[in-house]
């Protein structure tokens, strides 16, 4: 379907004529200057003229039409003509998953080993595991919450999986403080998930410590999640020895079980292997909001090129035919 994005700009079409007609300094209104008239001056002028009077009038007429067509082309280009392809309505069934990632200072501990033997800190390991997890969530709505001293919504629920992966890769320690506000993270996730159908929403919480910051207690936040039927899947990140020093596994297990979710100790890079299977067994996919997309192909280059061609022809006539414009 052909259309103009700014059709109202057609009002510019008579602008040159209006300037000529009403501008005080235009040729139409120029003041007649007294001149000395000499006998036979026209005959003398015609004797030195290279072109015939008829040719002069023809040149002026040509130049008028070339400039008129050039202005028409420029006006059409400004109206931004475009071709709209048929609308495409996208509907996908999927889960509503909010990821809450701990960025507290203890995530700097290097107690993970990559397949190539490289030592990784907890945040690097969490990014690797989450990236693999997100990569296969095509059709699911995924959001991202980062938390430490407080919780921050890095991305709302979206079908743009690649954007979530990019934002996850840019998360760094210290972005939101050094402490661990688990309750605030759960509360923020609940706020963003509560408008989605209850049978499809879940929070995946990754942390390596106990709640020691924030205004909302994790138990109170979990009760709020239960009220909205949001399941929490808590994942304790770190080696067994170091987890015992700071992670309150009992608290995380209590939070998860209170909401109908489950607690998973993540002591290696394969820890999330069973999480999505558990989600698939306990949640139902729901349809995302319908979206309509229009494929727009701009066509302004065609009238713009036509206008430039008219101007080049006008310039060529003026230089090579030496016509009076």
Tab-separated table of N, CA and C in Angstrom, residues 98-225:
chain	number	residue	atom	x	y	z
A	98	UNK	N	11.163	-13.753	35.133
A	98	UNK	CA	11.974	-12.632	35.595
A	98	UNK	C	13.233	-13.182	36.242
A	99	UNK	N	14.395	-12.722	35.801
A	99	UNK	CA	15.676	-13.155	36.343
A	99	UNK	C	16.182	-12.092	37.306
A	100	UNK	N	16.543	-12.496	38.524
A	100	UNK	CA	17.106	-11.580	39.518
A	100	UNK	C	18.527	-12.038	39.824
A	101	UNK	N	19.513	-11.192	39.482
A	101	UNK	CA	20.928	-11.564	39.603
A	101	UNK	C	21.603	-10.739	40.698
A	102	UNK	N	22.271	-11.422	41.607
A	102	UNK	CA	22.994	-10.798	42.717
A	102	UNK	C	24.299	-10.191	42.207
A	103	UNK	N	24.515	-8.882	42.490
A	103	UNK	CA	25.764	-8.207	42.122
A	103	UNK	C	26.510	-7.718	43.362
A	104	UNK	N	26.311	-8.385	44.486
A	104	UNK	CA	26.979	-7.980	45.726
A	104	UNK	C	28.476	-8.292	45.659
A	105	UNK	N	29.213	-7.749	46.627
A	105	UNK	CA	30.665	-7.884	46.611
A	105	UNK	C	31.154	-9.318	46.682
A	106	UNK	N	30.400	-10.193	47.335
A	106	UNK	CA	30.851	-11.587	47.471
A	106	UNK	C	30.811	-12.349	46.155
A	107	UNK	N	30.189	-11.792	45.130
A	107	UNK	CA	30.149	-12.458	43.824
A	107	UNK	C	31.505	-12.403	43.112
A	108	UNK	N	32.463	-11.725	43.736
A	108	UNK	CA	33.802	-11.646	43.128
A	108	UNK	C	34.651	-12.878	43.422
A	109	UNK	N	34.223	-13.740	44.373
A	109	UNK	CA	35.009	-14.926	44.730
A	109	UNK	C	35.167	-15.846	43.526
A	110	UNK	N	36.401	-16.304	43.300
A	110	UNK	CA	36.701	-17.144	42.149
A	110	UNK	C	36.706	-18.611	42.574
A	111	UNK	N	35.508	-19.208	42.595
A	111	UNK	CA	35.412	-20.605	43.016
A	111	UNK	C	34.712	-21.468	41.978
A	112	UNK	N	34.760	-21.023	40.729
A	112	UNK	CA	34.238	-21.825	39.630
A	112	UNK	C	35.363	-22.091	38.638
A	113	UNK	N	35.266	-23.212	37.952
A	113	UNK	CA	36.274	-23.588	36.967
A	113	UNK	C	35.584	-23.813	35.631
A	114	UNK	N	36.055	-23.105	34.609
A	114	UNK	CA	35.508	-23.259	33.268
A	114	UNK	C	35.977	-24.588	32.671
A	115	UNK	N	35.322	-25.080	31.608
A	115	UNK	CA	35.739	-26.342	30.984
A	115	UNK	C	37.197	-26.349	30.546
A	116	UNK	N	37.766	-25.161	30.237
A	116	UNK	CA	39.173	-25.114	29.816
A	116	UNK	C	40.136	-24.954	30.990
A	117	UNK	N	39.604	-25.016	32.223
A	117	UNK	CA	40.447	-24.925	33.407
A	117	UNK	C	40.620	-23.522	33.955
A	118	UNK	N	40.037	-22.517	33.326
A	118	UNK	CA	40.162	-21.130	33.780
A	118	UNK	C	39.331	-20.899	35.039
A	119	UNK	N	39.907	-20.183	35.999
A	119	UNK	CA	39.174	-19.832	37.211
A	119	UNK	C	38.197	-18.693	36.912
A	120	UNK	N	36.980	-18.839	37.360
A	120	UNK	CA	35.947	-17.830	37.137
A	120	UNK	C	35.394	-17.361	38.474
A	121	UNK	N	35.049	-16.067	38.551
A	121	UNK	CA	34.348	-15.623	39.752
A	121	UNK	C	32.868	-15.986	39.624
A	122	UNK	N	32.123	-15.780	40.699
A	122	UNK	CA	30.731	-16.216	40.723
A	122	UNK	C	29.877	-15.478	39.696
A	123	UNK	N	30.163	-14.190	39.504
A	123	UNK	CA	29.381	-13.421	38.537
A	123	UNK	C	29.624	-13.933	37.122
A	124	UNK	N	30.882	-14.204	36.783
A	124	UNK	CA	31.198	-14.742	35.458
A	124	UNK	C	30.498	-16.079	35.241
A	125	UNK	N	30.519	-16.920	36.256
A	125	UNK	CA	29.863	-18.224	36.144
A	125	UNK	C	28.358	-18.068	35.988
A	126	UNK	N	27.780	-17.154	36.771
A	126	UNK	CA	26.341	-16.923	36.673
A	126	UNK	C	25.960	-16.405	35.291
A	127	UNK	N	26.795	-15.524	34.730
A	127	UNK	CA	26.524	-14.997	33.386
A	127	UNK	C	26.545	-16.122	32.349
A	128	UNK	N	27.521	-17.016	32.449
A	128	UNK	CA	27.630	-18.119	31.487
A	128	UNK	C	26.389	-19.006	31.556
A	129	UNK	N	26.016	-19.366	32.786
A	129	UNK	CA	24.871	-20.256	32.966
A	129	UNK	C	23.579	-19.577	32.523
A	130	UNK	N	23.388	-18.309	32.915
A	130	UNK	CA	22.173	-17.591	32.543
A	130	UNK	C	22.095	-17.341	31.046
A	131	UNK	N	23.240	-17.050	30.428
A	131	UNK	CA	23.235	-16.807	28.990
A	131	UNK	C	22.785	-18.050	28.233
A	132	UNK	N	23.270	-19.214	28.660
A	132	UNK	CA	22.822	-20.462	28.032
A	132	UNK	C	21.335	-20.672	28.264
A	133	UNK	N	20.902	-20.350	29.467
A	133	UNK	CA	19.497	-20.512	29.814
A	133	UNK	C	18.611	-19.602	28.960
A	134	UNK	N	19.030	-18.319	28.822
A	134	UNK	CA	18.234	-17.341	28.058
A	134	UNK	C	18.229	-17.672	26.568
A	135	UNK	N	19.336	-18.180	26.089
A	135	UNK	CA	19.497	-18.432	24.656
A	135	UNK	C	18.399	-19.327	24.095
A	136	UNK	N	17.891	-20.217	24.897
A	136	UNK	CA	16.878	-21.173	24.433
A	136	UNK	C	15.473	-20.801	24.894
A	137	UNK	N	15.270	-19.564	25.267
A	137	UNK	CA	13.950	-19.128	25.732
A	137	UNK	C	13.167	-18.425	24.633
A	138	UNK	N	13.340	-18.790	23.395
A	138	UNK	CA	12.592	-18.195	22.297
A	138	UNK	C	11.092	-18.394	22.529
A	139	UNK	N	10.345	-17.317	22.476
A	139	UNK	CA	8.909	-17.374	22.711
A	139	UNK	C	8.522	-17.028	24.131
A	140	UNK	N	9.491	-17.056	25.063
A	140	UNK	CA	9.214	-16.670	26.440
A	140	UNK	C	9.451	-15.174	26.624
A	141	UNK	N	8.719	-14.555	27.557
A	141	UNK	CA	8.963	-13.164	27.938
A	141	UNK	C	9.936	-13.182	29.109
A	142	UNK	N	11.080	-12.551	28.932
A	142	UNK	CA	12.140	-12.583	29.936
A	142	UNK	C	12.454	-11.155	30.377
A	143	UNK	N	12.603	-10.954	31.698
A	143	UNK	CA	13.018	-9.668	32.252
A	143	UNK	C	14.246	-9.846	33.122
A	144	UNK	N	14.907	-8.739	33.475
A	144	UNK	CA	16.154	-8.826	34.239
A	144	UNK	C	16.162	-7.798	35.358
A	145	UNK	N	16.375	-8.283	36.598
A	145	UNK	CA	16.535	-7.433	37.779
A	145	UNK	C	17.938	-7.644	38.331
A	146	UNK	N	18.667	-6.551	38.572
A	146	UNK	CA	19.982	-6.607	39.198
A	146	UNK	C	19.859	-6.043	40.601
A	147	UNK	N	20.502	-6.684	41.576
A	147	UNK	CA	20.356	-6.202	42.950
A	147	UNK	C	21.640	-6.366	43.741
A	148	UNK	N	21.807	-5.457	44.706
A	148	UNK	CA	22.861	-5.513	45.712
A	148	UNK	C	22.344	-4.710	46.905
A	149	UNK	N	22.790	-3.435	47.069
A	149	UNK	CA	22.227	-2.600	48.130
A	149	UNK	C	20.738	-2.367	47.927
A	150	UNK	N	20.331	-2.303	46.664
A	150	UNK	CA	18.922	-2.158	46.304
A	150	UNK	C	18.692	-2.894	44.989
A	151	UNK	N	17.455	-3.003	44.598
A	151	UNK	CA	17.107	-3.711	43.359
A	151	UNK	C	16.863	-2.715	42.239
A	152	UNK	N	17.306	-3.084	41.038
A	152	UNK	CA	17.159	-2.214	39.865
A	152	UNK	C	16.615	-3.030	38.697
A	153	UNK	N	15.549	-2.520	38.068
A	153	UNK	CA	14.993	-3.195	36.896
A	153	UNK	C	15.839	-2.855	35.681
A	154	UNK	N	16.626	-3.803	35.234
A	154	UNK	CA	17.481	-3.580	34.075
A	154	UNK	C	16.722	-3.747	32.776
A	155	UNK	N	15.718	-4.641	32.759
A	155	UNK	CA	14.914	-4.844	31.547
A	155	UNK	C	13.553	-5.391	31.943
A	156	UNK	N	12.462	-4.820	31.441
A	156	UNK	CA	11.134	-5.380	31.708
A	156	UNK	C	10.926	-6.650	30.898
A	157	UNK	N	9.812	-7.311	31.090
A	157	UNK	CA	9.515	-8.516	30.316
A	157	UNK	C	9.492	-8.199	28.832
A	158	UNK	N	10.229	-8.969	28.062
A	158	UNK	CA	10.316	-8.713	26.631
A	158	UNK	C	10.559	-10.016	25.878
A	159	UNK	N	10.157	-10.016	24.606
A	159	UNK	CA	10.443	-11.147	23.732
A	159	UNK	C	11.815	-11.023	23.080
A	160	UNK	N	12.459	-9.860	23.262
A	160	UNK	CA	13.770	-9.616	22.657
A	160	UNK	C	14.854	-10.297	23.491
A	161	UNK	N	15.066	-11.566	23.228
A	161	UNK	CA	16.025	-12.352	24.000
A	161	UNK	C	17.448	-11.815	23.832
A	162	UNK	N	17.779	-11.353	22.641
A	162	UNK	CA	19.130	-10.863	22.391
A	162	UNK	C	19.427	-9.625	23.231
A	163	UNK	N	18.432	-8.773	23.418
A	163	UNK	CA	18.632	-7.581	24.248
A	163	UNK	C	18.911	-7.968	25.697
A	164	UNK	N	18.211	-8.976	26.206
A	164	UNK	CA	18.451	-9.438	27.581
A	164	UNK	C	19.856	-9.999	27.715
A	165	UNK	N	20.298	-10.763	26.726
A	165	UNK	CA	21.655	-11.328	26.778
A	165	UNK	C	22.707	-10.215	26.768
A	166	UNK	N	22.463	-9.178	25.987
A	166	UNK	CA	23.408	-8.060	25.931
A	166	UNK	C	23.466	-7.328	27.267
A	167	UNK	N	22.315	-7.046	27.863
A	167	UNK	CA	22.281	-6.359	29.149
A	167	UNK	C	22.925	-7.210	30.244
A	168	UNK	N	22.714	-8.510	30.184
A	168	UNK	CA	23.328	-9.406	31.163
A	168	UNK	C	24.843	-9.370	31.044
A	169	UNK	N	25.354	-9.367	29.829
A	169	UNK	CA	26.810	-9.374	29.636
A	169	UNK	C	27.462	-8.094	30.146
A	170	UNK	N	26.699	-6.996	30.220
A	170	UNK	CA	27.248	-5.709	30.658
A	170	UNK	C	27.132	-5.490	32.162
A	171	UNK	N	26.482	-6.410	32.868
A	171	UNK	CA	26.340	-6.270	34.320
A	171	UNK	C	27.701	-6.439	34.986
A	172	UNK	N	28.037	-5.535	35.897
A	172	UNK	CA	29.328	-5.575	36.582
A	172	UNK	C	29.126	-5.404	38.082
A	173	UNK	N	30.085	-5.886	38.843
A	173	UNK	CA	30.042	-5.731	40.294
A	173	UNK	C	30.117	-4.253	40.663
A	174	UNK	N	29.353	-3.857	41.648
A	174	UNK	CA	29.354	-2.474	42.086
A	174	UNK	C	28.334	-1.588	41.411
A	175	UNK	N	27.602	-2.111	40.429
A	175	UNK	CA	26.613	-1.296	39.727
A	175	UNK	C	25.529	-0.797	40.672
A	176	UNK	N	25.123	-1.641	41.621
A	176	UNK	CA	24.043	-1.269	42.542
A	176	UNK	C	24.451	-1.465	43.996
A	177	UNK	N	25.750	-1.422	44.286
A	177	UNK	CA	26.216	-1.509	45.661
A	177	UNK	C	26.979	-2.776	45.963
A	178	UNK	N	27.160	-3.056	47.271
A	178	UNK	CA	27.979	-4.187	47.710
A	178	UNK	C	27.229	-5.175	48.596
A	179	UNK	N	26.097	-4.775	49.147
A	179	UNK	CA	25.362	-5.641	50.066
A	179	UNK	C	24.410	-6.557	49.287
A	180	UNK	N	23.435	-7.177	49.991
A	180	UNK	CA	22.544	-8.151	49.354
A	180	UNK	C	21.100	-7.904	49.795
A	181	UNK	N	20.325	-7.259	48.925
A	181	UNK	CA	18.923	-6.952	49.234
A	181	UNK	C	18.014	-7.938	48.501
A	182	UNK	N	17.940	-9.153	49.012
A	182	UNK	CA	17.145	-10.194	48.358
A	182	UNK	C	15.655	-9.847	48.383
A	183	UNK	N	15.178	-9.335	49.530
A	183	UNK	CA	13.766	-8.998	49.642
A	183	UNK	C	13.333	-7.951	48.640
A	184	UNK	N	14.162	-6.907	48.443
A	184	UNK	CA	13.831	-5.862	47.479
A	184	UNK	C	13.784	-6.419	46.060
A	185	UNK	N	14.705	-7.334	45.745
A	185	UNK	CA	14.729	-7.937	44.405
A	185	UNK	C	13.453	-8.731	44.144
A	186	UNK	N	13.023	-9.498	45.137
A	186	UNK	CA	11.785	-10.280	44.980
A	186	UNK	C	10.594	-9.350	44.836
A	187	UNK	N	10.555	-8.292	45.672
A	187	UNK	CA	9.439	-7.356	45.607
A	187	UNK	C	9.339	-6.664	44.259
A	188	UNK	N	10.470	-6.231	43.693
A	188	UNK	CA	10.461	-5.574	42.388
A	188	UNK	C	10.018	-6.540	41.295
A	189	UNK	N	10.487	-7.783	41.359
A	189	UNK	CA	10.092	-8.784	40.363
A	189	UNK	C	8.598	-9.066	40.430
A	190	UNK	N	8.058	-9.153	41.655
A	190	UNK	CA	6.619	-9.388	41.824
A	190	UNK	C	5.827	-8.240	41.206
A	191	UNK	N	6.291	-7.023	41.425
A	191	UNK	CA	5.610	-5.844	40.883
A	191	UNK	C	5.513	-5.914	39.360
A	192	UNK	N	6.549	-6.424	38.706
A	192	UNK	CA	6.571	-6.479	37.242
A	192	UNK	C	5.878	-7.725	36.687
A	193	UNK	N	5.728	-8.759	37.511
A	193	UNK	CA	5.117	-10.006	37.038
A	193	UNK	C	3.624	-10.108	37.327
A	194	UNK	N	3.127	-9.345	38.270
A	194	UNK	CA	1.772	-9.555	38.766
A	194	UNK	C	0.685	-9.309	37.725
A	195	UNK	N	0.988	-8.562	36.660
A	195	UNK	CA	-0.025	-8.283	35.648
A	195	UNK	C	-0.125	-9.391	34.608
A	196	UNK	N	0.781	-10.332	34.648
A	196	UNK	CA	0.759	-11.446	33.696
A	196	UNK	C	-0.088	-12.589	34.257
A	197	UNK	N	-0.587	-13.492	33.399
A	197	UNK	CA	-1.391	-14.630	33.880
A	197	UNK	C	-0.641	-15.448	34.921
A	198	UNK	N	-1.334	-15.823	35.997
A	198	UNK	CA	-0.680	-16.477	37.129
A	198	UNK	C	-0.087	-17.835	36.773
A	199	UNK	N	-0.650	-18.509	35.789
A	199	UNK	CA	-0.180	-19.859	35.491
A	199	UNK	C	1.110	-19.889	34.676
A	200	UNK	N	1.640	-18.716	34.284
A	200	UNK	CA	2.814	-18.723	33.411
A	200	UNK	C	4.008	-17.979	33.980
A	201	UNK	N	3.914	-17.379	35.156
A	201	UNK	CA	4.960	-16.478	35.624
A	201	UNK	C	5.818	-17.116	36.715
A	202	UNK	N	7.110	-16.752	36.690
A	202	UNK	CA	8.047	-17.299	37.667
A	202	UNK	C	9.222	-16.353	37.824
A	203	UNK	N	9.843	-16.401	38.988
A	203	UNK	CA	11.046	-15.630	39.281
A	203	UNK	C	12.204	-16.595	39.511
A	204	UNK	N	13.311	-16.361	38.820
A	204	UNK	CA	14.525	-17.153	39.012
A	204	UNK	C	15.527	-16.261	39.732
A	205	UNK	N	15.829	-16.592	40.974
A	205	UNK	CA	16.660	-15.769	41.845
A	205	UNK	C	18.031	-16.406	42.011
A	206	UNK	N	19.095	-15.686	41.622
A	206	UNK	CA	20.463	-16.173	41.768
A	206	UNK	C	21.185	-15.303	42.782
A	207	UNK	N	21.651	-15.897	43.856
A	207	UNK	CA	22.351	-15.151	44.899
A	207	UNK	C	23.365	-16.052	45.574
A	208	UNK	N	24.350	-15.429	46.269
A	208	UNK	CA	25.372	-16.210	46.971
A	208	UNK	C	25.456	-15.827	48.443
A	209	UNK	N	24.497	-15.059	48.943
A	209	UNK	CA	24.593	-14.618	50.329
A	209	UNK	C	23.249	-14.548	51.021
A	210	UNK	N	23.271	-14.015	52.233
A	210	UNK	CA	22.069	-13.847	53.027
A	210	UNK	C	21.594	-12.401	52.895
A	211	UNK	N	20.318	-12.163	53.109
A	211	UNK	CA	19.766	-10.818	53.014
A	211	UNK	C	20.323	-9.935	54.134
A	212	UNK	N	21.011	-8.836	53.763
A	212	UNK	CA	21.564	-7.917	54.761
A	212	UNK	C	21.392	-6.455	54.370
A	213	UNK	N	20.465	-6.179	53.445
A	213	UNK	CA	20.210	-4.802	53.012
A	213	UNK	C	18.784	-4.715	52.482
A	214	UNK	N	18.375	-3.516	52.150
A	214	UNK	CA	17.039	-3.326	51.593
A	214	UNK	C	15.986	-3.081	52.665
A	215	UNK	N	14.803	-2.703	52.213
A	215	UNK	CA	13.710	-2.366	53.130
A	215	UNK	C	12.690	-3.485	53.288
A	216	UNK	N	12.693	-4.454	52.379
A	216	UNK	CA	11.684	-5.511	52.413
A	216	UNK	C	12.325	-6.839	52.821
A	217	UNK	N	11.770	-7.467	53.835
A	217	UNK	CA	12.310	-8.752	54.297
A	217	UNK	C	11.966	-9.846	53.277
A	218	UNK	N	12.910	-10.767	52.994
A	218	UNK	CA	12.654	-11.818	51.997
A	218	UNK	C	11.394	-12.628	52.275
A	219	UNK	N	11.131	-12.931	53.573
A	219	UNK	CA	9.933	-13.708	53.899
A	219	UNK	C	8.670	-12.944	53.521
A	220	UNK	N	8.655	-11.638	53.816
A	220	UNK	CA	7.506	-10.807	53.472
A	220	UNK	C	7.349	-10.715	51.960
A	221	UNK	N	8.476	-10.598	51.246
A	221	UNK	CA	8.428	-10.537	49.789
A	221	UNK	C	7.914	-11.851	49.208
A	222	UNK	N	8.327	-12.981	49.821
A	222	UNK	CA	7.866	-14.291	49.350
A	222	UNK	C	6.370	-14.449	49.565
A	223	UNK	N	5.868	-13.938	50.677
A	223	UNK	CA	4.425	-13.992	50.918
A	223	UNK	C	3.667	-13.172	49.892
A	224	UNK	N	4.257	-12.048	49.500
A	224	UNK	CA	3.652	-11.226	48.452
A	224	UNK	C	3.635	-11.981	47.126
A	225	UNK	N	4.731	-12.686	46.818
A	225	UNK	CA	4.784	-13.487	45.596
A	225	UNK	C	3.745	-14.605	45.626
